[in-house]
Amino acid sequence: MLYRATAKSIPCTQNTDREALHAALKKIGVPVSFHPSAEIFGENEPSQYVYDLVSGAVQTYKVLTDGRRQIGTFYLTGDIFGLERSRSHTFSAESITDTKVIAIKRSSLATLAITNAKVARELWVLTGTELQQVNNHVLAMVMTAQERVVGFLLEMARRSTTRTEVDLPMTRQDIADYVGLRIETVSRVFSHLEAVGAIARSTPRHIVLRDASKLRKFKSNL
Amino acid sequence: MLYRATAKSIPCTQNTDREALHAALKKIGVPVSFHPSAEIFGENEPSQYVYDLVSGAVQTYKVLTDGRRQIGTFYLTGDIFGLERSRSHTFSAESITDTKVIAIKRSSLATLAITNAKVARELWVLTGTELQQVNNHVLAMVMTAQERVVGFLLEMARRSTTRTEVDLPMTRQDIADYVGLRIETVSRVFSHLEAVGAIARSTPRHIVLRDASKLRKFKSNL
DNA sequence: CGTGCAGTTGAGCAAATTCAACGCTTGTGG
DNA sequence: CCACAAGCGTTGAATTTGCTCAACTGCACG
């Protein structure tokens, strides 16, 4: 299994370190599979495992008392999730598609981190990257509907292999709950982006970025 | 100088650990003072120091290309800020009021963390708490204007010594830029809260929580 | 005593939500 | 194989929320 490089934007850490981490985790973890919409862990559950996402897609979320749902993060192939300081998870996690992970016991990981300094630092980098992403999420939340959806699309494209085509594993509802909009608003933005020729849709889930520069103009901020 | 306990909600760490950290930082750091609105560090500057806030108030922020400003966090007495994984700061930091800090060289802190395991863990706890707070910030951003402002007030009250009275060090603009609303909207919510008897204002900055349960009803979520 | 800044308030407007209907695809049972 | 129900996505019209623009107050400072 070859892992996609996900930490290219962090200059102080080589991709090789990340790949070394994946390799190390593979040795001490066990493979687990999930069907779509399966709960991987629940909010407030003790956080016993860390997960290395081999294939598929996962989202973390919280359900508010008014029934609304906020999605914290989408994780794609090569991402590591469930790594939390606190004893219990602050979000729930569920598979979006058919998903394969390597589940690593926290205790095993702690042992590994002690013996392997590179692994320890890579885990530290990982949480730092997570913090940075959540900060960006806050920034996204003050943008207009268009900017949020475009930002989401560009982010997904950046994380995809092709960079110009995106296969969205999640529903419109998931996207809406991620960017903090209603499902209809997300749909309208998609339609508008297609109408002005910025994107094309073969199916609702398969998006082609026809004009990335035009797309970026819709999301000039930051 | 006695430090206020800020980590009461984290059961696995005693306040004594936090106080030990403050004491240790005081030994290896140097005291620095700032006038109001002074830049403590800038976005993208190399992060050379970590700061222990002795008195006053500090905010971190980012300025977007459209001129708007997003405030990341408000730091009050006893908080530690500037602790970042990356080589350079992702936010700017400025003093809100007259402010005294202990500035600790990153390198000194690293040395200390190696020799003192308790300090090392406390720093880890610190960043974890930060991540949790930013996650809460994302949640806040999908709430209504009232819920955001009430949430902000309750949070400030929780961090204050009295719990029922708040002396806001920041302007309405700062609050607005924190919760992602316009200054007028923030002002209107304050006025409304006062009209229904949930709060009282002697000056615009001094808020008395007259009816905390009524206040909490405005912010039922989470 | 005027000037400037912080905060408040009002009226009209724009953006996103709400409510509702409808199309497309998929899967299931007759 | 077709009928039909269910889920996902899209679209339209009315409504609501928060924003924009504007005026005005109170206070601090020169």
PDB file of N, CA, C and O in Angstrom, chain B residues 5 59 89 96 100 108 118 142 149 153 155 184 191 193 197 202 215:
ATOM      1  N   ALA B   5      -6.531  29.492  38.778  1.00  0.00           N
ATOM      2  CA  ALA B   5      -6.620  28.163  38.171  1.00  0.00           C
ATOM      3  C   ALA B   5      -7.451  28.238  36.896  1.00  0.00           C
ATOM      4  O   ALA B   5      -8.564  28.745  36.912  1.00  0.00           O
ATOM      5  N   GLN B  59      -5.048  39.497  22.766  1.00  0.00           N
ATOM      6  CA  GLN B  59      -5.827  38.785  21.755  1.00  0.00           C
ATOM      7  C   GLN B  59      -4.942  38.414  20.577  1.00  0.00           C
ATOM      8  O   GLN B  59      -4.024  39.142  20.225  1.00  0.00           O
ATOM      9  N   HIS B  89       4.541  32.101  13.705  1.00  0.00           N
ATOM     10  CA  HIS B  89       3.211  32.283  14.272  1.00  0.00           C
ATOM     11  C   HIS B  89       2.144  32.280  13.180  1.00  0.00           C
ATOM     12  O   HIS B  89       2.343  32.870  12.116  1.00  0.00           O
ATOM     13  N   ILE B  96      -4.421  44.020  24.810  1.00  0.00           N
ATOM     14  CA  ILE B  96      -5.670  44.778  24.792  1.00  0.00           C
ATOM     15  C   ILE B  96      -5.576  45.914  25.801  1.00  0.00           C
ATOM     16  O   ILE B  96      -5.858  47.058  25.494  1.00  0.00           O
ATOM     17  N   LYS B 100       1.317  42.679  31.472  1.00  0.00           N
ATOM     18  CA  LYS B 100       2.629  42.178  31.891  1.00  0.00           C
ATOM     19  C   LYS B 100       2.705  40.696  31.585  1.00  0.00           C
ATOM     20  O   LYS B 100       1.791  39.933  31.936  1.00  0.00           O
ATOM     21  N   SER B 108      14.817  27.635  25.835  1.00  0.00           N
ATOM     22  CA  SER B 108      14.864  27.404  27.287  1.00  0.00           C
ATOM     23  C   SER B 108      13.741  26.477  27.707  1.00  0.00           C
ATOM     24  O   SER B 108      13.926  25.570  28.528  1.00  0.00           O
ATOM     25  N   LYS B 118       6.836  16.694  34.231  1.00  0.00           N
ATOM     26  CA  LYS B 118       5.550  17.310  34.570  1.00  0.00           C
ATOM     27  C   LYS B 118       5.305  18.548  33.717  1.00  0.00           C
ATOM     28  O   LYS B 118       4.201  18.802  33.259  1.00  0.00           O
ATOM     29  N   VAL B 142     -21.802  28.630  14.164  1.00  0.00           N
ATOM     30  CA  VAL B 142     -23.026  28.225  13.463  1.00  0.00           C
ATOM     31  C   VAL B 142     -24.265  28.598  14.272  1.00  0.00           C
ATOM     32  O   VAL B 142     -25.379  28.311  13.866  1.00  0.00           O
ATOM     33  N   VAL B 149     -23.217  35.710  21.258  1.00  0.00           N
ATOM     34  CA  VAL B 149     -22.855  36.737  22.237  1.00  0.00           C
ATOM     35  C   VAL B 149     -23.046  36.204  23.659  1.00  0.00           C
ATOM     36  O   VAL B 149     -22.189  36.417  24.522  1.00  0.00           O
ATOM     37  N   LEU B 153     -20.287  35.774  26.580  1.00  0.00           N
ATOM     38  CA  LEU B 153     -20.441  36.335  27.926  1.00  0.00           C
ATOM     39  C   LEU B 153     -20.276  35.271  28.999  1.00  0.00           C
ATOM     40  O   LEU B 153     -19.561  35.467  29.986  1.00  0.00           O
ATOM     41  N   GLU B 155     -18.737  32.482  28.771  1.00  0.00           N
ATOM     42  CA  GLU B 155     -17.346  32.045  28.767  1.00  0.00           C
ATOM     43  C   GLU B 155     -16.466  33.025  29.538  1.00  0.00           C
ATOM     44  O   GLU B 155     -15.626  32.619  30.351  1.00  0.00           O
ATOM     45  N   GLU B 184     -22.671  46.375  15.376  1.00  0.00           N
ATOM     46  CA  GLU B 184     -24.047  46.800  15.677  1.00  0.00           C
ATOM     47  C   GLU B 184     -24.876  45.642  16.202  1.00  0.00           C
ATOM     48  O   GLU B 184     -25.686  45.799  17.116  1.00  0.00           O
ATOM     49  N   SER B 191     -28.107  45.080  24.347  1.00  0.00           N
ATOM     50  CA  SER B 191     -29.262  45.894  24.734  1.00  0.00           C
ATOM     51  C   SER B 191     -30.476  45.013  25.017  1.00  0.00           C
ATOM     52  O   SER B 191     -31.192  45.217  25.994  1.00  0.00           O
ATOM     53  N   LEU B 193     -30.510  41.836  25.893  1.00  0.00           N
ATOM     54  CA  LEU B 193     -30.286  41.053  27.111  1.00  0.00           C
ATOM     55  C   LEU B 193     -30.554  41.897  28.349  1.00  0.00           C
ATOM     56  O   LEU B 193     -31.091  41.407  29.350  1.00  0.00           O
ATOM     57  N   GLY B 197     -33.742  41.750  31.256  1.00  0.00           N
ATOM     58  CA  GLY B 197     -33.304  41.557  32.633  1.00  0.00           C
ATOM     59  C   GLY B 197     -32.299  40.439  32.840  1.00  0.00           C
ATOM     60  O   GLY B 197     -32.046  40.021  33.972  1.00  0.00           O
ATOM     61  N   SER B 202     -23.389  48.727  34.128  1.00  0.00           N
ATOM     62  CA  SER B 202     -23.108  50.011  34.776  1.00  0.00           C
ATOM     63  C   SER B 202     -22.351  50.886  33.780  1.00  0.00           C
ATOM     64  O   SER B 202     -22.690  52.035  33.578  1.00  0.00           O
ATOM     65  N   LEU B 215     -30.064  33.499  30.943  1.00  0.00           N
ATOM     66  CA  LEU B 215     -28.999  33.675  29.968  1.00  0.00           C
ATOM     67  C   LEU B 215     -28.680  32.352  29.280  1.00  0.00           C
ATOM     68  O   LEU B 215     -28.542  32.279  28.061  1.00  0.00           O
TER      69      LEU B 215
END
